[in-house]
PDB file of C-alpha atoms and ligand atoms in Angstrom:
ATOM      1  CA  MET L   3      15.419  29.375 -51.376  1.00 93.00           C
ATOM      2  CA  TYR L   4      15.697  27.780 -54.731  1.00 97.00           C
ATOM      3  CA  ILE L   5      17.721  24.714 -53.517  1.00 98.00           C
ATOM      4  CA  LEU L   6      17.004  22.266 -50.796  1.00 98.00           C
ATOM      5  CA  TYR L   7      19.708  20.378 -48.947  1.00 98.00           C
ATOM      6  CA  GLU L   8      19.649  17.576 -46.638  1.00 98.00           C
ATOM      7  CA  VAL L   9      21.850  14.689 -45.370  1.00 98.00           C
ATOM      8  CA  ALA L  10      20.835  11.303 -44.223  1.00 98.00           C
ATOM      9  CA  ASP L  11      22.530   7.943 -44.030  1.00 97.00           C
ATOM     10  CA  ARG L  12      25.742   9.492 -45.508  1.00 98.00           C
ATOM     11  CA  ILE L  13      23.730  10.592 -48.733  1.00 98.00           C
ATOM     12  CA  ALA L  14      23.462  14.359 -49.446  1.00 98.00           C
ATOM     13  CA  THR L  15      20.314  15.285 -51.374  1.00 98.00           C
ATOM     14  CA  ILE L  16      20.441  18.469 -53.223  1.00 98.00           C
ATOM     15  CA  THR L  17      17.017  19.449 -54.675  1.00 98.00           C
ATOM     16  CA  LEU L  18      16.124  21.873 -57.287  1.00 98.00           C
ATOM     17  CA  ASN L  19      13.144  23.538 -55.827  1.00 98.00           C
ATOM     18  CA  ARG L  20      11.657  26.127 -58.251  1.00 98.00           C
ATOM     19  CA  PRO L  21       8.896  23.840 -59.587  1.00 98.00           C
ATOM     20  CA  GLU L  22       6.590  26.636 -60.576  1.00 97.00           C
ATOM     21  CA  ALA L  23       9.180  27.892 -63.061  1.00 96.00           C
ATOM     22  CA  ALA L  24      10.074  24.189 -64.369  1.00 97.00           C
ATOM     23  CA  ASN L  25      13.158  24.720 -62.236  1.00 98.00           C
ATOM     24  CA  ALA L  26      14.656  27.287 -64.655  1.00 97.00           C
ATOM     25  CA  GLN L  27      17.959  28.368 -63.472  1.00 96.00           C
ATOM     26  CA  ASN L  28      18.348  31.959 -62.641  1.00 95.00           C
ATOM     27  CA  MET L  29      21.690  33.124 -61.111  1.00 94.00           C
ATOM     28  CA  GLU L  30      20.718  32.908 -57.605  1.00 95.00           C
ATOM     29  CA  LEU L  31      19.459  29.164 -58.047  1.00 97.00           C
ATOM     30  CA  LEU L  32      22.941  28.594 -59.519  1.00 97.00           C
ATOM     31  CA  ASP L  33      24.849  30.246 -56.887  1.00 97.00           C
ATOM     32  CA  GLU L  34      22.688  28.325 -54.139  1.00 98.00           C
ATOM     33  CA  LEU L  35      23.426  25.077 -56.216  1.00 98.00           C
ATOM     34  CA  ASP L  36      27.022  25.598 -56.274  1.00 98.00           C
ATOM     35  CA  ALA L  37      26.963  26.346 -52.483  1.00 98.00           C
ATOM     36  CA  ALA L  38      25.236  23.030 -51.923  1.00 98.00           C
ATOM     37  CA  TRP L  39      27.572  21.060 -53.911  1.00 98.00           C
ATOM     38  CA  THR L  40      30.583  22.586 -51.960  1.00 98.00           C
ATOM     39  CA  ARG L  41      28.915  21.870 -48.703  1.00 98.00           C
ATOM     40  CA  ALA L  42      28.350  18.166 -49.690  1.00 98.00           C
ATOM     41  CA  ALA L  43      31.938  18.001 -51.137  1.00 98.00           C
ATOM     42  CA  THR L  44      33.591  19.289 -47.816  1.00 98.00           C
ATOM     43  CA  ASP L  45      31.240  17.410 -45.407  1.00 98.00           C
ATOM     44  CA  ASP L  46      32.988  14.250 -44.222  1.00 97.00           C
ATOM     45  CA  GLU L  47      29.769  12.723 -43.233  1.00 97.00           C
ATOM     46  CA  VAL L  48      28.743  12.856 -46.875  1.00 98.00           C
ATOM     47  CA  ALA L  49      29.650   9.721 -48.980  1.00 98.00           C
ATOM     48  CA  VAL L  50      27.411  10.115 -52.077  1.00 98.00           C
ATOM     49  CA  ILE L  51      25.528  13.024 -53.625  1.00 99.00           C
ATOM     50  CA  ILE L  52      22.058  12.932 -55.289  1.00 99.00           C
ATOM     51  CA  LEU L  53      20.914  15.911 -57.467  1.00 98.00           C
ATOM     52  CA  ARG L  54      17.162  15.718 -57.858  1.00 98.00           C
ATOM     53  CA  ALA L  55      14.416  18.289 -58.871  1.00 98.00           C
ATOM     54  CA  GLU L  56      10.996  18.878 -57.473  1.00 98.00           C
ATOM     55  CA  GLY L  57       8.022  18.939 -59.742  1.00 98.00           C
ATOM     56  CA  LYS L  58       7.263  17.570 -63.231  1.00 98.00           C
ATOM     57  CA  HIS L  59      10.513  18.765 -64.980  1.00 98.00           C
ATOM     58  CA  PHE L  60      14.063  18.463 -64.094  1.00 98.00           C
ATOM     59  CA  SER L  61      14.886  21.946 -65.487  1.00 98.00           C
ATOM     60  CA  ALA L  62      13.823  24.089 -68.360  1.00 97.00           C
ATOM     61  CA  GLY L  63      17.355  25.623 -68.743  1.00 96.00           C
ATOM     62  CA  HIS L  64      18.618  29.003 -68.180  1.00 93.00           C
ATOM     63  CA  ASP L  65      16.573  31.889 -66.946  1.00 89.00           C
ATOM     64  CA  LEU L  66      18.414  35.109 -67.726  1.00 72.00           C
ATOM     65  CA  LYS L  67      15.982  37.329 -65.840  1.00 75.00           C
ATOM     66  CA  GLY L  68      16.694  38.755 -62.422  1.00 70.00           C
ATOM     67  CA  PRO L  69      19.919  39.587 -60.446  1.00 74.00           C
ATOM     68  CA  GLY L  70      23.186  38.529 -61.715  1.00 74.00           C
ATOM     69  CA  LYS L  71      22.527  38.528 -65.377  1.00 79.00           C
ATOM     70  CA  PRO L  72      25.263  40.176 -67.575  1.00 82.00           C
ATOM     71  CA  ALA L  73      25.354  43.951 -66.511  1.00 80.00           C
ATOM     72  CA  LYS L  74      25.707  45.080 -70.170  1.00 87.00           C
ATOM     73  CA  LEU L  75      25.128  43.356 -73.392  1.00 90.00           C
ATOM     74  CA  THR L  76      28.638  43.067 -74.507  1.00 95.00           C
ATOM     75  CA  LEU L  77      30.395  39.850 -75.241  1.00 96.00           C
ATOM     76  CA  GLU L  78      32.803  40.536 -72.474  1.00 96.00           C
ATOM     77  CA  ALA L  79      29.904  40.845 -69.820  1.00 94.00           C
ATOM     78  CA  ILE L  80      28.047  37.773 -71.140  1.00 95.00           C
ATOM     79  CA  TYR L  81      31.608  35.769 -71.287  1.00 97.00           C
ATOM     80  CA  GLN L  82      32.314  36.706 -67.559  1.00 95.00           C
ATOM     81  CA  VAL L  83      28.884  35.623 -66.253  1.00 94.00           C
ATOM     82  CA  GLU L  84      28.790  32.349 -68.268  1.00 96.00           C
ATOM     83  CA  ALA L  85      32.378  31.478 -67.614  1.00 97.00           C
ATOM     84  CA  ARG L  86      31.518  31.258 -63.953  1.00 96.00           C
ATOM     85  CA  ARG L  87      28.152  29.912 -63.763  1.00 96.00           C
ATOM     86  CA  TYR L  88      27.997  27.649 -67.024  1.00 97.00           C
ATOM     87  CA  LEU L  89      31.523  26.423 -67.211  1.00 98.00           C
ATOM     88  CA  GLU L  90      33.443  26.628 -63.934  1.00 98.00           C
ATOM     89  CA  TYR L  91      30.368  25.602 -61.821  1.00 98.00           C
ATOM     90  CA  SER L  92      29.612  22.501 -63.995  1.00 98.00           C
ATOM     91  CA  LEU L  93      33.471  21.516 -64.058  1.00 98.00           C
ATOM     92  CA  ARG L  94      33.690  21.971 -60.273  1.00 98.00           C
ATOM     93  CA  TRP L  95      30.782  19.695 -59.744  1.00 98.00           C
ATOM     94  CA  ARG L  96      32.150  16.914 -62.138  1.00 98.00           C
ATOM     95  CA  ASN L  97      35.447  17.039 -60.027  1.00 98.00           C
ATOM     96  CA  VAL L  98      33.973  16.689 -56.655  1.00 98.00           C
ATOM     97  CA  PRO L  99      35.820  13.624 -55.289  1.00 98.00           C
ATOM     98  CA  LYS L 100      32.656  11.766 -54.271  1.00 98.00           C
ATOM     99  CA  PRO L 101      30.159   9.968 -56.347  1.00 98.00           C
ATOM    100  CA  SER L 102      26.992  11.883 -57.484  1.00 99.00           C
ATOM    101  CA  ILE L 103      23.891  10.704 -59.158  1.00 99.00           C
ATOM    102  CA  ALA L 104      21.408  12.821 -61.035  1.00 99.00           C
ATOM    103  CA  ALA L 105      17.747  11.797 -60.966  1.00 99.00           C
ATOM    104  CA  VAL L 106      16.056  13.157 -64.166  1.00 98.00           C
ATOM    105  CA  GLN L 107      12.313  13.407 -64.834  1.00 98.00           C
ATOM    106  CA  GLY L 108      10.426  15.439 -67.535  1.00 98.00           C
ATOM    107  CA  ARG L 109      12.153  18.082 -69.470  1.00 98.00           C
ATOM    108  CA  CYS L 110      15.867  18.460 -69.323  1.00 98.00           C
ATOM    109  CA  ILE L 111      16.478  21.305 -71.755  1.00 98.00           C
ATOM    110  CA  ALA L 112      19.794  22.955 -72.787  1.00 97.00           C
ATOM    111  CA  GLY L 113      21.217  24.447 -69.535  1.00 97.00           C
ATOM    112  CA  ALA L 114      19.579  21.636 -67.643  1.00 98.00           C
ATOM    113  CA  LEU L 115      22.212  19.437 -69.184  1.00 98.00           C
ATOM    114  CA  LEU L 116      25.021  21.507 -67.351  1.00 98.00           C
ATOM    115  CA  LEU L 117      23.433  20.170 -64.116  1.00 98.00           C
ATOM    116  CA  CYS L 118      23.056  16.489 -64.851  1.00 98.00           C
ATOM    117  CA  TRP L 119      26.007  15.741 -67.048  1.00 98.00           C
ATOM    118  CA  PRO L 120      28.762  16.696 -64.521  1.00 98.00           C
ATOM    119  CA  CYS L 121      26.986  14.044 -62.159  1.00 98.00           C
ATOM    120  CA  ASP L 122      28.810  10.606 -62.230  1.00 98.00           C
ATOM    121  CA  LEU L 123      25.676   8.575 -62.952  1.00 98.00           C
ATOM    122  CA  ILE L 124      22.314   9.538 -64.281  1.00 98.00           C
ATOM    123  CA  ILE L 125      18.960   7.741 -63.633  1.00 98.00           C
ATOM    124  CA  ALA L 126      16.153   8.828 -65.718  1.00 98.00           C
ATOM    125  CA  ALA L 127      12.495   8.445 -65.378  1.00 98.00           C
ATOM    126  CA  GLU L 128      10.517   6.935 -68.273  1.00 98.00           C
ATOM    127  CA  ASP L 129       9.243  10.356 -69.193  1.00 98.00           C
ATOM    128  CA  ALA L 130      12.611  12.218 -69.381  1.00 98.00           C
ATOM    129  CA  LEU L 131      13.390  14.087 -72.377  1.00 98.00           C
ATOM    130  CA  PHE L 132      16.982  15.554 -73.106  1.00 98.00           C
ATOM    131  CA  SER L 133      17.370  18.481 -75.535  1.00 98.00           C
ATOM    132  CA  ASP L 134      19.589  21.159 -76.506  1.00 98.00           C
ATOM    133  CA  PRO L 135      17.586  23.373 -79.035  1.00 96.00           C
ATOM    134  CA  VAL L 136      19.789  26.517 -79.066  1.00 96.00           C
ATOM    135  CA  VAL L 137      20.991  26.051 -82.674  1.00 96.00           C
ATOM    136  CA  ALA L 138      17.543  27.576 -83.314  1.00 95.00           C
ATOM    137  CA  MET L 139      18.943  30.766 -81.705  1.00 94.00           C
ATOM    138  CA  GLY L 140      21.979  30.839 -83.807  1.00 95.00           C
ATOM    139  CA  ILE L 141      24.312  29.248 -81.158  1.00 96.00           C
ATOM    140  CA  GLY L 142      26.075  25.907 -81.663  1.00 97.00           C
ATOM    141  CA  GLY L 143      25.111  24.279 -78.609  1.00 98.00           C
ATOM    142  CA  VAL L 144      25.089  25.098 -74.626  1.00 98.00           C
ATOM    143  CA  GLU L 145      28.158  26.368 -72.991  1.00 98.00           C
ATOM    144  CA  TYR L 146      29.435  23.075 -71.568  1.00 98.00           C
ATOM    145  CA  HIS L 147      29.817  20.853 -74.506  1.00 98.00           C
ATOM    146  CA  GLY L 148      29.314  17.321 -73.083  1.00 98.00           C
ATOM    147  CA  HIS L 149      27.466  16.367 -76.144  1.00 98.00           C
ATOM    148  CA  THR L 150      30.128  14.520 -78.089  1.00 98.00           C
ATOM    149  CA  TRP L 151      31.400  12.921 -75.110  1.00 98.00           C
ATOM    150  CA  GLU L 152      27.874  11.846 -73.724  1.00 98.00           C
ATOM    151  CA  LEU L 153      26.360  10.747 -77.071  1.00 98.00           C
ATOM    152  CA  GLY L 154      29.120  10.161 -79.457  1.00 97.00           C
ATOM    153  CA  PRO L 155      29.650  12.488 -82.645  1.00 98.00           C
ATOM    154  CA  ARG L 156      26.735  11.468 -84.636  1.00 97.00           C
ATOM    155  CA  LYS L 157      23.971  11.652 -82.209  1.00 97.00           C
ATOM    156  CA  ALA L 158      25.402  14.615 -80.844  1.00 98.00           C
ATOM    157  CA  LYS L 159      25.279  16.281 -84.242  1.00 98.00           C
ATOM    158  CA  GLU L 160      21.628  15.042 -84.841  1.00 97.00           C
ATOM    159  CA  ILE L 161      20.179  16.537 -81.667  1.00 97.00           C
ATOM    160  CA  LEU L 162      22.089  19.838 -82.128  1.00 98.00           C
ATOM    161  CA  PHE L 163      21.104  20.110 -85.708  1.00 97.00           C
ATOM    162  CA  THR L 164      17.453  19.094 -85.344  1.00 97.00           C
ATOM    163  CA  GLY L 165      16.896  20.501 -81.869  1.00 97.00           C
ATOM    164  CA  ARG L 166      14.864  17.352 -80.996  1.00 97.00           C
ATOM    165  CA  ALA L 167      14.979  15.686 -77.756  1.00 98.00           C
ATOM    166  CA  LEU L 168      16.452  12.365 -76.859  1.00 98.00           C
ATOM    167  CA  THR L 169      14.154  10.149 -74.862  1.00 98.00           C
ATOM    168  CA  ALA L 170      15.146   8.274 -71.739  1.00 98.00           C
ATOM    169  CA  GLN L 171      15.556   5.088 -73.602  1.00 98.00           C
ATOM    170  CA  GLU L 172      17.668   6.579 -76.508  1.00 98.00           C
ATOM    171  CA  ALA L 173      19.879   8.247 -73.745  1.00 98.00           C
ATOM    172  CA  GLU L 174      20.237   4.858 -72.021  1.00 98.00           C
ATOM    173  CA  GLN L 175      21.188   3.136 -75.483  1.00 98.00           C
ATOM    174  CA  VAL L 176      24.069   5.575 -76.026  1.00 97.00           C
ATOM    175  CA  GLY L 177      25.202   5.377 -72.545  1.00 97.00           C
ATOM    176  CA  MET L 178      24.461   8.706 -71.380  1.00 98.00           C
ATOM    177  CA  VAL L 179      21.875   7.500 -68.831  1.00 98.00           C
ATOM    178  CA  ASN L 180      22.676   4.514 -66.421  1.00 98.00           C
ATOM    179  CA  ARG L 181      19.128   3.291 -66.347  1.00 98.00           C
ATOM    180  CA  VAL L 182      15.573   4.113 -67.063  1.00 98.00           C
ATOM    181  CA  VAL L 183      12.944   3.636 -64.133  1.00 98.00           C
ATOM    182  CA  PRO L 184       9.210   4.273 -63.868  1.00 98.00           C
ATOM    183  CA  ARG L 185       8.440   8.017 -62.737  1.00 98.00           C
ATOM    184  CA  ALA L 186       7.086   6.730 -59.543  1.00 98.00           C
ATOM    185  CA  ALA L 187      10.234   4.851 -58.701  1.00 98.00           C
ATOM    186  CA  LEU L 188      12.733   7.472 -59.518  1.00 98.00           C
ATOM    187  CA  ASP L 189      13.445   8.733 -56.093  1.00 98.00           C
ATOM    188  CA  THR L 190      13.575   5.301 -54.385  1.00 98.00           C
ATOM    189  CA  GLU L 191      15.674   3.557 -57.197  1.00 98.00           C
ATOM    190  CA  THR L 192      18.149   6.597 -56.930  1.00 98.00           C
ATOM    191  CA  ARG L 193      18.232   6.334 -53.218  1.00 98.00           C
ATOM    192  CA  ALA L 194      18.798   2.651 -53.266  1.00 98.00           C
ATOM    193  CA  LEU L 195      21.823   3.030 -55.611  1.00 98.00           C
ATOM    194  CA  ALA L 196      23.237   5.868 -53.471  1.00 98.00           C
ATOM    195  CA  ALA L 197      22.858   3.770 -50.389  1.00 98.00           C
ATOM    196  CA  HIS L 198      24.724   0.885 -51.979  1.00 98.00           C
ATOM    197  CA  ILE L 199      27.512   2.933 -53.305  1.00 98.00           C
ATOM    198  CA  ALA L 200      27.742   4.645 -49.847  1.00 98.00           C
ATOM    199  CA  THR L 201      28.722   1.274 -48.250  1.00 98.00           C
ATOM    200  CA  MET L 202      32.047   1.238 -50.375  1.00 98.00           C
ATOM    201  CA  PRO L 203      35.267   2.675 -48.970  1.00 98.00           C
ATOM    202  CA  SER L 204      35.465   6.274 -49.586  1.00 96.00           C
ATOM    203  CA  PHE L 205      38.985   6.320 -50.821  1.00 98.00           C
ATOM    204  CA  GLY L 206      38.192   3.569 -53.369  1.00 98.00           C
ATOM    205  CA  LEU L 207      35.200   5.556 -54.660  1.00 98.00           C
ATOM    206  CA  ARG L 208      37.372   8.615 -54.897  1.00 98.00           C
ATOM    207  CA  GLN L 209      40.010   6.986 -56.960  1.00 98.00           C
ATOM    208  CA  ALA L 210      37.702   4.967 -59.133  1.00 98.00           C
ATOM    209  CA  LYS L 211      36.087   8.441 -60.080  1.00 98.00           C
ATOM    210  CA  ARG L 212      39.586  10.078 -60.570  1.00 98.00           C
ATOM    211  CA  ALA L 213      40.575   7.118 -62.770  1.00 98.00           C
ATOM    212  CA  VAL L 214      37.648   7.421 -65.098  1.00 98.00           C
ATOM    213  CA  ASN L 215      37.798  11.381 -65.158  1.00 98.00           C
ATOM    214  CA  GLN L 216      41.542  11.380 -65.626  1.00 98.00           C
ATOM    215  CA  THR L 217      41.178   9.040 -68.511  1.00 98.00           C
ATOM    216  CA  LEU L 218      38.733  11.451 -70.206  1.00 98.00           C
ATOM    217  CA  ASP L 219      40.901  14.329 -69.400  1.00 98.00           C
ATOM    218  CA  VAL L 220      43.929  12.619 -71.072  1.00 98.00           C
ATOM    219  CA  GLN L 221      41.788  12.055 -74.055  1.00 98.00           C
ATOM    220  CA  GLY L 222      41.299  15.726 -74.193  1.00 98.00           C
ATOM    221  CA  PHE L 223      37.869  16.298 -72.275  1.00 98.00           C
ATOM    222  CA  TYR L 224      39.131  19.207 -70.319  1.00 97.00           C
ATOM    223  CA  ALA L 225      40.886  21.031 -73.103  1.00 98.00           C
ATOM    224  CA  ALA L 226      37.857  20.343 -75.563  1.00 98.00           C
ATOM    225  CA  ILE L 227      35.383  21.735 -72.865  1.00 98.00           C
ATOM    226  CA  GLN L 228      37.427  24.800 -72.596  1.00 98.00           C
ATOM    227  CA  SER L 229      37.810  25.411 -76.184  1.00 98.00           C
ATOM    228  CA  VAL L 230      34.155  24.790 -77.223  1.00 98.00           C
ATOM    229  CA  PHE L 231      32.966  27.211 -74.605  1.00 98.00           C
ATOM    230  CA  ASP L 232      34.844  29.724 -76.631  1.00 98.00           C
ATOM    231  CA  VAL L 233      33.233  28.378 -79.682  1.00 98.00           C
ATOM    232  CA  HIS L 234      29.959  28.882 -77.999  1.00 98.00           C
ATOM    233  CA  GLN L 235      30.803  32.640 -77.319  1.00 98.00           C
ATOM    234  CA  THR L 236      31.451  33.232 -80.903  1.00 98.00           C
ATOM    235  CA  GLY L 237      27.535  32.471 -81.306  1.00 97.00           C
ATOM    236  CA  HIS L 238      26.890  35.213 -78.766  1.00 96.00           C
ATOM    237  CA  GLY L 239      29.366  37.659 -80.510  1.00 97.00           C
ATOM    238  CA  ASN L 240      27.525  36.888 -83.902  1.00 96.00           C
ATOM    239  CA  ALA L 241      24.035  37.468 -82.431  1.00 95.00           C
ATOM    240  CA  LEU L 242      25.139  40.517 -80.673  1.00 95.00           C
ATOM    241  CA  SER L 243      26.680  41.906 -84.000  1.00 95.00           C
ATOM    242  CA  VAL L 244      23.553  41.174 -85.960  1.00 93.00           C
ATOM    243  CA  SER L 245      20.768  41.990 -83.397  1.00 91.00           C
ATOM    244  CA  GLY L 246      22.282  43.592 -80.340  1.00 92.00           C
ATOM    245  CA  LEU L 247      21.034  40.539 -78.404  1.00 91.00           C
ATOM    246  CA  PRO L 248      22.993  37.620 -77.079  1.00 92.00           C
ATOM    247  CA  VAL L 249      20.997  35.199 -79.171  1.00 92.00           C
ATOM    248  CA  LEU L 250      19.230  35.266 -82.537  1.00 92.00           C
ATOM    249  CA  VAL L 251      15.575  35.375 -81.425  1.00 80.00           C
ATOM    250  CA  ASN L 252      12.445  35.425 -82.890  1.00 69.00           C
ATOM    251  CA  LEU L 253      11.166  34.265 -79.420  1.00 58.00           C
ATOM    252  CA  ASP L 254       7.644  33.555 -80.632  1.00 62.00           C
ATOM    253  CA  GLN L 255       8.796  31.610 -83.561  1.00 63.00           C
ATOM    254  CA  MET L 256      11.300  29.676 -81.416  1.00 57.00           C
ATOM    255  CA  LYS L 257       8.721  28.754 -78.749  1.00 62.00           C
ATOM    256  CA  THR L 258       6.247  27.624 -81.510  1.00 63.00           C
ATOM    257  CA  LYS L 259       9.013  25.413 -82.931  1.00 61.00           C
ATOM    258  CA  ILE L 260      10.029  23.930 -79.707  1.00 61.00           C
ATOM    259  CA  ARG L 261       6.427  23.331 -78.611  1.00 66.00           C
ATOM    260  CA  SER L 262       5.580  21.700 -82.033  1.00 66.00           C
ATOM    261  CA  ASN L 263       8.776  19.492 -81.619  1.00 65.00           C
ATOM    262  CA  ASN L 264       7.500  18.591 -78.060  1.00 63.00           C
ATOM    263  CA  ASP L 265       4.001  17.808 -79.300  1.00 67.00           C
ATOM    264  CA  GLN L 266       5.275  15.638 -81.884  1.00 63.00           C
ATOM    265  CA  GLN L 267       7.319  13.701 -79.588  1.00 64.00           C
ATOM    266  CA  GLU L 268       4.627  13.323 -76.908  1.00 61.00           C
ATOM    267  CA  GLU L 269       2.289  11.894 -79.577  1.00 56.00           C
ATOM    268  CA  GLN L 270       4.672   9.337 -80.461  1.00 49.00           C
TER     269      GLN L 270
HETATM  270 ZN1  LIG J 313      25.766  31.257 -73.509  1.00 95.84          ZN
END
């Protein structure tokens, strides 16, 4: 069981529970997570959904090992797996007609953004660091292109081009995060906010969410997310044609690069 699920006081809490692997997302974890979202969405007793993570880090991103990975290393196979788990899932969670709040601590890397961005609100612990370092692998960003919408075009380009992480404070400044709280207060603050929202009439909440999401969709959010998913796939196509692998890797080099980026930021 990679996902824990509980309901109390009209709040569903979905917990990523793979702390020993920094909540890296294998296919089973994502399928369980989607099932938990569906359960919360369809349960009339649930008014608000919290997404949180056990352990030091929110999530280290995708883990392509284990069952459910692309059967063959063809673009078709990769596209099929990613369209379902990295695009449809995130859009479905975004469109659940109930307010959702992500509570993020520690590392939130690449595919981890696909879990917190679809939530309506994000509370970050002071130690949260958000990054999408996949340009180093020859890919123009993760599958679900929230970047431009969440950060604005310049910040989006900066974090993509450099691979550096955005701190919790920076994320709050650009409006990606609602508030930053001490790590020790993350769960209580998130719960207090959820409890407050849960006192509001459910149809009002549903319609408020729809008003904002529809406005984004009219501005092109849905079409942009779909088309940038395909841009992402050209990165996999190029990597396959060059190296036979879905990403351009010198894995050791990349790990060293990410580590040195992280160390520099931790020293600051
Ligand atoms: Zn991909």
